Short mmCIF file of C-alpha atoms and ligand atoms in Angstrom, two decimals:
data_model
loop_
_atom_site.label_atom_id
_atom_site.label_comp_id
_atom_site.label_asym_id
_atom_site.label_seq_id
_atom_site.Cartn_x
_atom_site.Cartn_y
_atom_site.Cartn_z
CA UNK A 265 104.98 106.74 118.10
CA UNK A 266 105.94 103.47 119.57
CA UNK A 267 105.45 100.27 118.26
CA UNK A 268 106.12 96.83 118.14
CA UNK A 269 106.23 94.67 114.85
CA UNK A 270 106.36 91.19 113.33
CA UNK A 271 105.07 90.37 110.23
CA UNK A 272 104.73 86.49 110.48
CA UNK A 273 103.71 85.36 106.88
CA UNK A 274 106.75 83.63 105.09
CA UNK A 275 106.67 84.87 101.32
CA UNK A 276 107.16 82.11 98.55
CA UNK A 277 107.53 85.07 95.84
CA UNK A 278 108.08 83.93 92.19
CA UNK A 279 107.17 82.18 88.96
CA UNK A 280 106.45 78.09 89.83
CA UNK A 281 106.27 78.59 93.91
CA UNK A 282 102.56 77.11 94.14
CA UNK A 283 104.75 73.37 94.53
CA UNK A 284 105.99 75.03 97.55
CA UNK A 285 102.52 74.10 99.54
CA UNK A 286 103.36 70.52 99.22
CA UNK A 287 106.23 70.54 102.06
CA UNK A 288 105.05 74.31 103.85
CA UNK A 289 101.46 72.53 104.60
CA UNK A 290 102.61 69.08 107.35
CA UNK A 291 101.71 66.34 105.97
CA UNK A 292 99.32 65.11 108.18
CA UNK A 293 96.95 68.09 108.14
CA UNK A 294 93.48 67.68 106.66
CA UNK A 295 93.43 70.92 104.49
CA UNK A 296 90.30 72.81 103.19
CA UNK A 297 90.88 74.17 99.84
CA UNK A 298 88.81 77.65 99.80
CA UNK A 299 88.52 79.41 96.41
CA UNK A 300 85.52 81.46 94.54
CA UNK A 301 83.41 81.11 91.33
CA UNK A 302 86.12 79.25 89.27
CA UNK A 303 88.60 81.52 87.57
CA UNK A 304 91.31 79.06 89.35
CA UNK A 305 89.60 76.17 87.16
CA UNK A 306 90.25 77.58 84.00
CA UNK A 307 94.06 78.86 84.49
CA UNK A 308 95.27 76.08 85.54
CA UNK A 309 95.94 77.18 88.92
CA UNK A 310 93.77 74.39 90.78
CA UNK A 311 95.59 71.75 89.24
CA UNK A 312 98.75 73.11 90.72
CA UNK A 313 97.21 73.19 93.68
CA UNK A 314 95.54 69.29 93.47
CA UNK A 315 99.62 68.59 92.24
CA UNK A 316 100.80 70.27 95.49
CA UNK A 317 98.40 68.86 97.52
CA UNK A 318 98.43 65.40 96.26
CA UNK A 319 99.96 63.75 99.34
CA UNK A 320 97.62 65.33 101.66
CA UNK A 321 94.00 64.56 102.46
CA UNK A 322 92.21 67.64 101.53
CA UNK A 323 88.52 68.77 100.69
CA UNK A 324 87.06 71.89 99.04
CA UNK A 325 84.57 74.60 99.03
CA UNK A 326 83.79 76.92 96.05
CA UNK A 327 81.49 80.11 95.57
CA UNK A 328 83.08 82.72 97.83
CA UNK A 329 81.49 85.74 96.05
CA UNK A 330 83.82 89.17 95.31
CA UNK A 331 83.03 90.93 99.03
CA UNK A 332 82.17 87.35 100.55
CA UNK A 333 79.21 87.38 102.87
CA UNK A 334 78.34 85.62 106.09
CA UNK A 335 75.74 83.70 104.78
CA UNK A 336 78.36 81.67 102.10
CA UNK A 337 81.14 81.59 105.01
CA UNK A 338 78.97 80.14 107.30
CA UNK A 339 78.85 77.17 105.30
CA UNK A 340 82.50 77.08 104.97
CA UNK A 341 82.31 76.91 109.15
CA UNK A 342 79.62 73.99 109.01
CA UNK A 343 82.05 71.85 106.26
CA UNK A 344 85.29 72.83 108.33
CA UNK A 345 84.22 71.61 111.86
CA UNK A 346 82.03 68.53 110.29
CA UNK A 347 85.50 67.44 108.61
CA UNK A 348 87.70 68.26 111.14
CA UNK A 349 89.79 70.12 108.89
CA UNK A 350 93.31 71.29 110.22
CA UNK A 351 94.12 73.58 108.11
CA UNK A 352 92.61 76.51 105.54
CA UNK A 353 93.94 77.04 102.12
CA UNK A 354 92.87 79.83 100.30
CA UNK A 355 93.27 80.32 96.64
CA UNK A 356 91.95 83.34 95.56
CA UNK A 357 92.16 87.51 95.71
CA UNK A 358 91.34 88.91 98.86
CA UNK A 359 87.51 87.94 99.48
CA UNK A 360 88.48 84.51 99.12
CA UNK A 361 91.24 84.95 101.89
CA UNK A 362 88.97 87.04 103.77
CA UNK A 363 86.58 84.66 103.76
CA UNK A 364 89.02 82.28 104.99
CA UNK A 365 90.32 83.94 107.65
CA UNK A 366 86.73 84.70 108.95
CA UNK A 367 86.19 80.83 109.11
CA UNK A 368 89.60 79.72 110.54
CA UNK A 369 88.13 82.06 113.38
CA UNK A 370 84.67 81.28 113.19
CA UNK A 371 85.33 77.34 113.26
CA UNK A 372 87.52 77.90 117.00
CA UNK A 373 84.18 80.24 118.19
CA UNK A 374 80.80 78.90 119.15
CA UNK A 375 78.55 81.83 119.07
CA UNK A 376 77.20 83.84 116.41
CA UNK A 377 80.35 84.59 113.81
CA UNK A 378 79.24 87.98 113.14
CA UNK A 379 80.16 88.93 116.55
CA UNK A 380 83.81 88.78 115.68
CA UNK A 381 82.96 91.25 112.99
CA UNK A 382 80.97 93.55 115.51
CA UNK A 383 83.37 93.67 117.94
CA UNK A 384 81.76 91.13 120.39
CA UNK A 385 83.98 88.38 120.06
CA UNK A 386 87.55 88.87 120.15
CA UNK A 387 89.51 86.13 118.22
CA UNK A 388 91.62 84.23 120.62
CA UNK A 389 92.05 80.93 118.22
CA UNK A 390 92.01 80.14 115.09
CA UNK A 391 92.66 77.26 112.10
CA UNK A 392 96.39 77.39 110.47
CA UNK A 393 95.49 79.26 107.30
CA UNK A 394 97.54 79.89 104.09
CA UNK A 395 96.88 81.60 100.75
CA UNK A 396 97.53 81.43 97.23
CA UNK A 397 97.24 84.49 95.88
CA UNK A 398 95.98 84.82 92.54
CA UNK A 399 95.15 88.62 91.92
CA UNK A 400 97.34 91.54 93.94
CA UNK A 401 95.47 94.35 95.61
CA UNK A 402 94.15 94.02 99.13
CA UNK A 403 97.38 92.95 100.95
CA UNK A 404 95.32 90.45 102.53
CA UNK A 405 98.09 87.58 102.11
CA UNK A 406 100.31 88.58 104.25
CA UNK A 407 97.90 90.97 106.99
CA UNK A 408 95.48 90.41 110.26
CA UNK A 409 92.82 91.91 108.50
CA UNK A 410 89.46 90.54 106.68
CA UNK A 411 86.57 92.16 105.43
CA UNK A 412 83.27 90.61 105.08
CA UNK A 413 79.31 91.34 104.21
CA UNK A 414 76.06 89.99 105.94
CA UNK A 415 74.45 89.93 102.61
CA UNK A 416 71.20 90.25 105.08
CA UNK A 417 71.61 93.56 106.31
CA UNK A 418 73.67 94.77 103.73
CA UNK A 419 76.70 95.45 106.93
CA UNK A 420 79.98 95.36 105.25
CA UNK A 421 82.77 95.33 108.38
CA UNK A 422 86.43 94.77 109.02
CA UNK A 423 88.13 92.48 111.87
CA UNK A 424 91.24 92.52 112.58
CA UNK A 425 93.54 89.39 114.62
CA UNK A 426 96.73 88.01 114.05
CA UNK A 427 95.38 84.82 114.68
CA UNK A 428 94.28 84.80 110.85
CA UNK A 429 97.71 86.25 109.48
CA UNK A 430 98.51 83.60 106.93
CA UNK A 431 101.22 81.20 108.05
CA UNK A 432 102.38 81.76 104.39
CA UNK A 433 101.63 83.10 101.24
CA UNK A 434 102.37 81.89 97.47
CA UNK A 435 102.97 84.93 95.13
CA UNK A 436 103.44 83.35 91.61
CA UNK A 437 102.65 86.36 89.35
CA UNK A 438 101.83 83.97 86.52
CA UNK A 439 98.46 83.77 87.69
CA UNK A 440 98.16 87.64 86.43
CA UNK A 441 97.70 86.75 83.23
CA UNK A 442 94.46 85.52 82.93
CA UNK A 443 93.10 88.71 85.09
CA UNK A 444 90.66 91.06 83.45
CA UNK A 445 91.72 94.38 83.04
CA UNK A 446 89.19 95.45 84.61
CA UNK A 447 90.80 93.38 88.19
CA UNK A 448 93.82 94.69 87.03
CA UNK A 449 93.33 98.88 87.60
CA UNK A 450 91.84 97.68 90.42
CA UNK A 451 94.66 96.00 91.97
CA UNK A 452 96.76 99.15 91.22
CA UNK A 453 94.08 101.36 92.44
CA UNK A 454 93.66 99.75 96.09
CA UNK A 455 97.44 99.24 96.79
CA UNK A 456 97.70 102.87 96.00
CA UNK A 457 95.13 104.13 97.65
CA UNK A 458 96.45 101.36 100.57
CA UNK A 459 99.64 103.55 100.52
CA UNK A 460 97.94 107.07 100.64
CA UNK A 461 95.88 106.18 103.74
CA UNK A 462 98.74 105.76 105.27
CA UNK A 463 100.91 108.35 103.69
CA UNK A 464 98.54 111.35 103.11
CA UNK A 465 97.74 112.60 106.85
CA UNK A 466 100.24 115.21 108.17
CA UNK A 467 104.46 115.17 107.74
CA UNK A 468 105.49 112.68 110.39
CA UNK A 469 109.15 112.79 110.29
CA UNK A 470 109.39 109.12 109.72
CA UNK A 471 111.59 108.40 107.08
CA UNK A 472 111.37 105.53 106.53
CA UNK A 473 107.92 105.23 107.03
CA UNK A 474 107.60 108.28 104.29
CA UNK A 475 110.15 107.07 101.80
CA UNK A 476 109.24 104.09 101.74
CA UNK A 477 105.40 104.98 100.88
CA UNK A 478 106.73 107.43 98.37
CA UNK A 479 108.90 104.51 96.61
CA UNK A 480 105.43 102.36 96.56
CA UNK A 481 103.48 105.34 94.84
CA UNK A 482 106.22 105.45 92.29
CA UNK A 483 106.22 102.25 91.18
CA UNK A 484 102.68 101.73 91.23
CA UNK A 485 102.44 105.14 89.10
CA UNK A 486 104.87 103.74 86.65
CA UNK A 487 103.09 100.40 86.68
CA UNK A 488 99.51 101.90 85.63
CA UNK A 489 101.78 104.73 83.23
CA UNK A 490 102.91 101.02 81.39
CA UNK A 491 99.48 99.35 82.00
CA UNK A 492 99.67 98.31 77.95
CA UNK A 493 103.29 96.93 78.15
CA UNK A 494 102.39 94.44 80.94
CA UNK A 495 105.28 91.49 80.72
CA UNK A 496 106.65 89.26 83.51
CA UNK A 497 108.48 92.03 85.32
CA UNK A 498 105.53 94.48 85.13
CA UNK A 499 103.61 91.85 86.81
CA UNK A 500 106.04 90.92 88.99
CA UNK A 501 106.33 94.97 90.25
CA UNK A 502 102.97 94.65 90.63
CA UNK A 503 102.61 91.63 93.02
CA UNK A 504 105.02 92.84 95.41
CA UNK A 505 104.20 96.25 95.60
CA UNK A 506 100.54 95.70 96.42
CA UNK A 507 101.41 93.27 99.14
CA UNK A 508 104.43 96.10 100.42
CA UNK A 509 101.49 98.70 100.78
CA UNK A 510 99.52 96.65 102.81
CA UNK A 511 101.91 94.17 105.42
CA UNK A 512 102.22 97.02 107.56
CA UNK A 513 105.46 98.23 107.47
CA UNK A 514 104.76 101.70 105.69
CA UNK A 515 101.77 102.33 108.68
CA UNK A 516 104.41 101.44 111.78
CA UNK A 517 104.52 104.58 114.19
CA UNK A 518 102.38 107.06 112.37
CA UNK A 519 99.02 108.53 111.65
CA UNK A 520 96.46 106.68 109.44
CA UNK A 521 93.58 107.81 107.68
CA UNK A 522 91.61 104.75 106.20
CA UNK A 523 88.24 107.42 106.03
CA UNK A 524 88.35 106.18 102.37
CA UNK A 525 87.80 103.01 103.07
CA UNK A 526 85.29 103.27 105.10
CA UNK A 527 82.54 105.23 103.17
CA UNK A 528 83.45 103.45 100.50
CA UNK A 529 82.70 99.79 102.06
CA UNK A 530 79.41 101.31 102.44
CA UNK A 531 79.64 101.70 98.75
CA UNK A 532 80.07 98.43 98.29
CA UNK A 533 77.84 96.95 100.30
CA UNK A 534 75.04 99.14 98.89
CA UNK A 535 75.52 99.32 95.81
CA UNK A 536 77.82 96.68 94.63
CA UNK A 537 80.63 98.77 93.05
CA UNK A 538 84.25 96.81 93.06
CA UNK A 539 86.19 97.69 96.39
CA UNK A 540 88.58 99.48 94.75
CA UNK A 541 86.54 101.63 92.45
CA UNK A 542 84.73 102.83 95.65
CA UNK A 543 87.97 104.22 96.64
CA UNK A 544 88.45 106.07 93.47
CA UNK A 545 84.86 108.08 93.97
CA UNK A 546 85.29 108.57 97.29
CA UNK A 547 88.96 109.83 98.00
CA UNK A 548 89.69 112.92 95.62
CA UNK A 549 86.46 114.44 97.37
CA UNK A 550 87.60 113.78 100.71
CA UNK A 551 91.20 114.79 100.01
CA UNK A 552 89.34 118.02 98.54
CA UNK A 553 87.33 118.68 101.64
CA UNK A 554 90.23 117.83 104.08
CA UNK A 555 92.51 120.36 102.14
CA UNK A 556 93.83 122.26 104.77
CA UNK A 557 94.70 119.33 107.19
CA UNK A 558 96.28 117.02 104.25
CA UNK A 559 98.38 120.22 102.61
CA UNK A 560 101.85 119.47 103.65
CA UNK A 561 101.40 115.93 102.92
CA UNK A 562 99.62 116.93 99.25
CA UNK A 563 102.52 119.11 98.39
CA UNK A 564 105.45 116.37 99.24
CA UNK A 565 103.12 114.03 97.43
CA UNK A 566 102.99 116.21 94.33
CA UNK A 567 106.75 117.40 94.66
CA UNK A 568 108.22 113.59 94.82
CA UNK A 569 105.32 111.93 92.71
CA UNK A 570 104.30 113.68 90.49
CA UNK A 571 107.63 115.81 89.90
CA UNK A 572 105.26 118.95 90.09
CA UNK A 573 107.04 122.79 90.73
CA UNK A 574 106.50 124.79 93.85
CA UNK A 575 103.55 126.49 93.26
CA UNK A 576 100.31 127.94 95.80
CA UNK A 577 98.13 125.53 94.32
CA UNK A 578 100.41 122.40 94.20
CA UNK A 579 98.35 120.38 96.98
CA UNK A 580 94.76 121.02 94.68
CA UNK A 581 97.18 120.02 91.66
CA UNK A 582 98.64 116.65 93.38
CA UNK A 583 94.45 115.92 93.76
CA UNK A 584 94.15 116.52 90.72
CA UNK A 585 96.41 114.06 89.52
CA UNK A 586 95.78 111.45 91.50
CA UNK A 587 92.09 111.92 89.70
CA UNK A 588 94.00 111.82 86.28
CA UNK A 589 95.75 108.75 87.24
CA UNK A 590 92.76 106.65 88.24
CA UNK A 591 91.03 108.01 85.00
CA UNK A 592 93.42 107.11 82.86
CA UNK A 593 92.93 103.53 84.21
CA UNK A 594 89.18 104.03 83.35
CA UNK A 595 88.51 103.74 86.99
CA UNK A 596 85.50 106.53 87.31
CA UNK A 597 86.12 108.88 90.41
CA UNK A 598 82.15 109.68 90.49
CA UNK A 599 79.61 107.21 91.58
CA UNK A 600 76.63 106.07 89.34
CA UNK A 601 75.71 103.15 90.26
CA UNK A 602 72.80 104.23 92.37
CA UNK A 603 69.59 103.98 90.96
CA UNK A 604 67.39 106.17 93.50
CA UNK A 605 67.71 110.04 93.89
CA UNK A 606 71.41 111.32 94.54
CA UNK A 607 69.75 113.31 97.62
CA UNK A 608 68.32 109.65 99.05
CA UNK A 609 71.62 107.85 97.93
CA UNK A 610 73.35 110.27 100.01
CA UNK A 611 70.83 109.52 103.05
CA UNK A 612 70.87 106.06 102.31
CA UNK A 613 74.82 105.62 102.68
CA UNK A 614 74.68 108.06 105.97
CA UNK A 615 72.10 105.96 107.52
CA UNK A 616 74.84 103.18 107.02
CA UNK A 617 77.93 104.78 108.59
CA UNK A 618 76.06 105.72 111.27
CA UNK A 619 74.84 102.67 112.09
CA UNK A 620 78.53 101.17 112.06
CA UNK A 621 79.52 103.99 114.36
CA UNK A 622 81.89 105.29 111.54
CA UNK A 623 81.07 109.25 112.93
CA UNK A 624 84.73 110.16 113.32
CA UNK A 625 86.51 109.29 110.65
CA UNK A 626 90.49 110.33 109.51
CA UNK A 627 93.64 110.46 111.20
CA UNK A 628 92.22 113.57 113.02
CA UNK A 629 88.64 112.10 114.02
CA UNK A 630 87.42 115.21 111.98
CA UNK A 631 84.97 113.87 109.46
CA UNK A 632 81.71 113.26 110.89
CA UNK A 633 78.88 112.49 109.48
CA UNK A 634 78.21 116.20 108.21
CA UNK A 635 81.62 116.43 106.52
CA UNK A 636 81.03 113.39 104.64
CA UNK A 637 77.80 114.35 103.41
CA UNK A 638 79.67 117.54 101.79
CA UNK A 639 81.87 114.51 100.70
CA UNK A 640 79.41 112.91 99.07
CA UNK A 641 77.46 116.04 97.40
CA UNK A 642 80.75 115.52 95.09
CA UNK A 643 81.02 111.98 94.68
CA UNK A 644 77.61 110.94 93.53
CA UNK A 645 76.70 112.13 90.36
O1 NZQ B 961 85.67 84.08 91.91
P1 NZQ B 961 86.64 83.93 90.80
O2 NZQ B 961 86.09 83.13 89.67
O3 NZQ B 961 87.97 83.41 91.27
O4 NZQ B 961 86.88 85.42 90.16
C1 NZQ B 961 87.56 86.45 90.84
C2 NZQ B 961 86.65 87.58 91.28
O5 NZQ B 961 85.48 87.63 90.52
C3 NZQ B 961 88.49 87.14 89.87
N1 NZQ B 961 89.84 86.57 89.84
C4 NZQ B 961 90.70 86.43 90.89
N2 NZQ B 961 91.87 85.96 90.47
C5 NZQ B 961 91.76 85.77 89.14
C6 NZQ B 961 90.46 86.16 88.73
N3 NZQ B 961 90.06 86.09 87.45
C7 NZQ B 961 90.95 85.62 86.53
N4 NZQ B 961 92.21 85.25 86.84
C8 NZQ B 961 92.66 85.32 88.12
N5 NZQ B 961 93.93 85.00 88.43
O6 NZQ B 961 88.60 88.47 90.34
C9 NZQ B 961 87.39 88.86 90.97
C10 NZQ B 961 87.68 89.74 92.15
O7 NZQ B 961 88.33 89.04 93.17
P2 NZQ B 961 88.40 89.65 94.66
O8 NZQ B 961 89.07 88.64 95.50
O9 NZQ B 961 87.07 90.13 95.06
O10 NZQ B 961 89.33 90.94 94.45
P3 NZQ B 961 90.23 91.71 95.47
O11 NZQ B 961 91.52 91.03 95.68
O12 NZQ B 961 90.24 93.09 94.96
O13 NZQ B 961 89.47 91.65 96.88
C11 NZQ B 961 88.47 92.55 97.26
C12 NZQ B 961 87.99 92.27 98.66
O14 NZQ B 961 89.02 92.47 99.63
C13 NZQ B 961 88.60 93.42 100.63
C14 NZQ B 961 87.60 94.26 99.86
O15 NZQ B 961 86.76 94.99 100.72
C15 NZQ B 961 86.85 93.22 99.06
O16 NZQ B 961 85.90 92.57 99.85
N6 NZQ B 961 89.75 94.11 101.23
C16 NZQ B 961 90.54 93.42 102.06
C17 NZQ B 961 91.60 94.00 102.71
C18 NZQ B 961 92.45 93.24 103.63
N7 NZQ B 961 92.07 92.03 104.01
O17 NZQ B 961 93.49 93.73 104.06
C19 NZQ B 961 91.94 95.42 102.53
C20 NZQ B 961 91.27 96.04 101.36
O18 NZQ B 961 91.24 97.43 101.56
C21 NZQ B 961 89.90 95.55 101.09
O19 NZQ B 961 88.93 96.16 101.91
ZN1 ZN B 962 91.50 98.57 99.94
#
């Protein structure tokens, strides 16, 4: 298919870069620091950043939650237009730079900010925004996309503009080392699944596109295979090749899934379970009931991957590992989080995608609302 690129964030990649913000940020830009609940204050990495920063005029706002909400944004608005900021700085994993892209939006829009996230509003302007990133999974960094939750309603939804691409994006991977493990599978577990969504629809032809996927599941595979022998090039691996499987490049031209993502936002937003381990229970099922559509795709996946033989069952096999791998990371691929019934859980999470108008999901439009319920029978314990 056609299609026309640019990916506009300029990478400062390596141990040290967070200095780098002191001469990529003009001087005479009033910058709003945007981080979360504090991890930054303990590792050291928000006094690199008050170092950086300490010939600019700059102001801050803490508390962005993990799957920021509206209602906590929305006061990041209110401080950024009563200041007069210039310029958004966010320090953080991808809710905090979610968050901050919503509100370098939100601050250029004067109606009701959740229209951008319905669809209502289409971003035309927004603030200068940069990131530090200090855990790798979502891509976010260095993509037009953001995620975020009206805690209200319990609506988790995606915009996307390149108005809030960052103008750049720090990627020390020193600031690894003070993440749980626990943020740590998950990292490995989005930017994976991030690959498959784009990988895992029908052969393309594209091969770059293809190769190029395949050389991200590798690594990754052999990242989580070392997860115990984590030094500075294991995290290094692992900073660049979640922000490869989500910049774009491996998407350009062909199909994309992204069904995954979507039932499991509702997940998320329901229930609270980490991004990424919503994408572990939901996409062995789906890949399960979507068999015959994904097979091609399964068996290159198992052949190149997972180094499996020729066999009739190789594209259930390549499922099966992909199960294996997550579970090895001790990220579950069955949901029990949910405290009511599984058969009102099941309603519950319908109800949701419905209301979001997420009917037609998958590179083929084929999973409705029916086929995810069968998705689901399997998901939810
Ligand atoms: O709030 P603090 O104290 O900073 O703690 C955070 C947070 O609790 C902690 N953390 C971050 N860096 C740390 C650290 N703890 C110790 N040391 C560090 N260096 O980690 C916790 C999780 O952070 P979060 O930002 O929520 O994680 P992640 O990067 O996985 O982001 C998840 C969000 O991104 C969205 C998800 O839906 C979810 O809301 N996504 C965004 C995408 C995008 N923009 O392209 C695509 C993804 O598919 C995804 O949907
Ligand atoms: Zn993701």
């Amino acid at each position: 298919m056609n299609f026309s690129y640019l990916n506009s964030t300029q990478i400062e990649f390596g141990q040290g870069q967070i200095q780098r913000i002191s001469t990529l940020i003009p001087k005479d830009q009033k910058v709003l620091v945007i981080y979360g609940f504090g991890s930054i204050k303990k590792n050291g990495i928000y006094d690199q950043v008050a170092e950086a920063l300490s010939e600019h005029q700059w102001l801050e706002f803490s508390g962005v939650e993990a799957n920021p909400t509206l209602e906590t944004m929305n006061k990041a608005v209110a401080l950024a237009q009563e200041e007069k900021v210039d310029f958004i700085l966010a320090v953080g994993g991808g809710s905090v730079i979610d968050g901050s892209k919503y509100a370098a939006a939100a601050v250029c829009y004067d109606g009701d900010g959740w229209d951008i996230l319905e669809g209502k509003h289409t971003v035309t302007q927004a603030l200068p925004l940069a990131a530090v990133l200090t855990i790798p999974a979502t891509g976010s960094e260095s993509n037009a996309y953001s995620v975020l939750t009206k805690a209200e309603t319990q609506d988790k939804l995606a915009f996307f503009s390149d108005h809030v691409k960052p103008v750049f994006a720090v990627l020390d991977p020193d600031v690894m080392k003070t993440l749980p493990e626990r943020q740590l599978a998950n990292g490995i577990v989005d930017a994976w699944v991030h690959v498959c969504e784009q990988y895992l629809t029908s052969p393309t032809g594209a091969l770059v596109q293809e190769g190029y996927a395949e050389a991200l599941l590798k690594s990754l595979m052999r990242l989580g295979n070392n997860f115990d022998n984590q030094d500075d090039q294991w995290r290094a691996n692992l900073m660049w090749s979640a922000n490869q499987a989500l910049n774009g490049l491996i998407g350009l031209g062909v199909a994309q899934d992204w069904a995954t993502h979507m039932i499991g936002h509702e997940l998320t937003a329901l229930y609270g379970v980490d991004h990424a381990r919503s994408l572990a229970i939901v996409q062995p099922w789906l890949l399960r009931n979507q068999l015959p559509a994904k097979k091609a795709k399964l068996e290159q996946m198992g052949r190149n991957i997972f180094m499996l033989p020729d066999s009739d069952d190789l594209a259930e096999l390549t499922i099966q590992h992909i199960e294996d791998f997550y579970q090895k990371l001790n990220v579950s691929t069955q949901l029990t989080e949910h405290s009511e019934p599984k058969v009102e859980a099941i309603e519950k999470i319908i109800e949701q995608l419905n209301l979001h108008g997420m009917t037609q999901l998958g590179e083929n439009g084929a999973i409705t609302l029916e086929t995810t319920r069968e998705i689901l029978e399997s998901a939810i314990a």
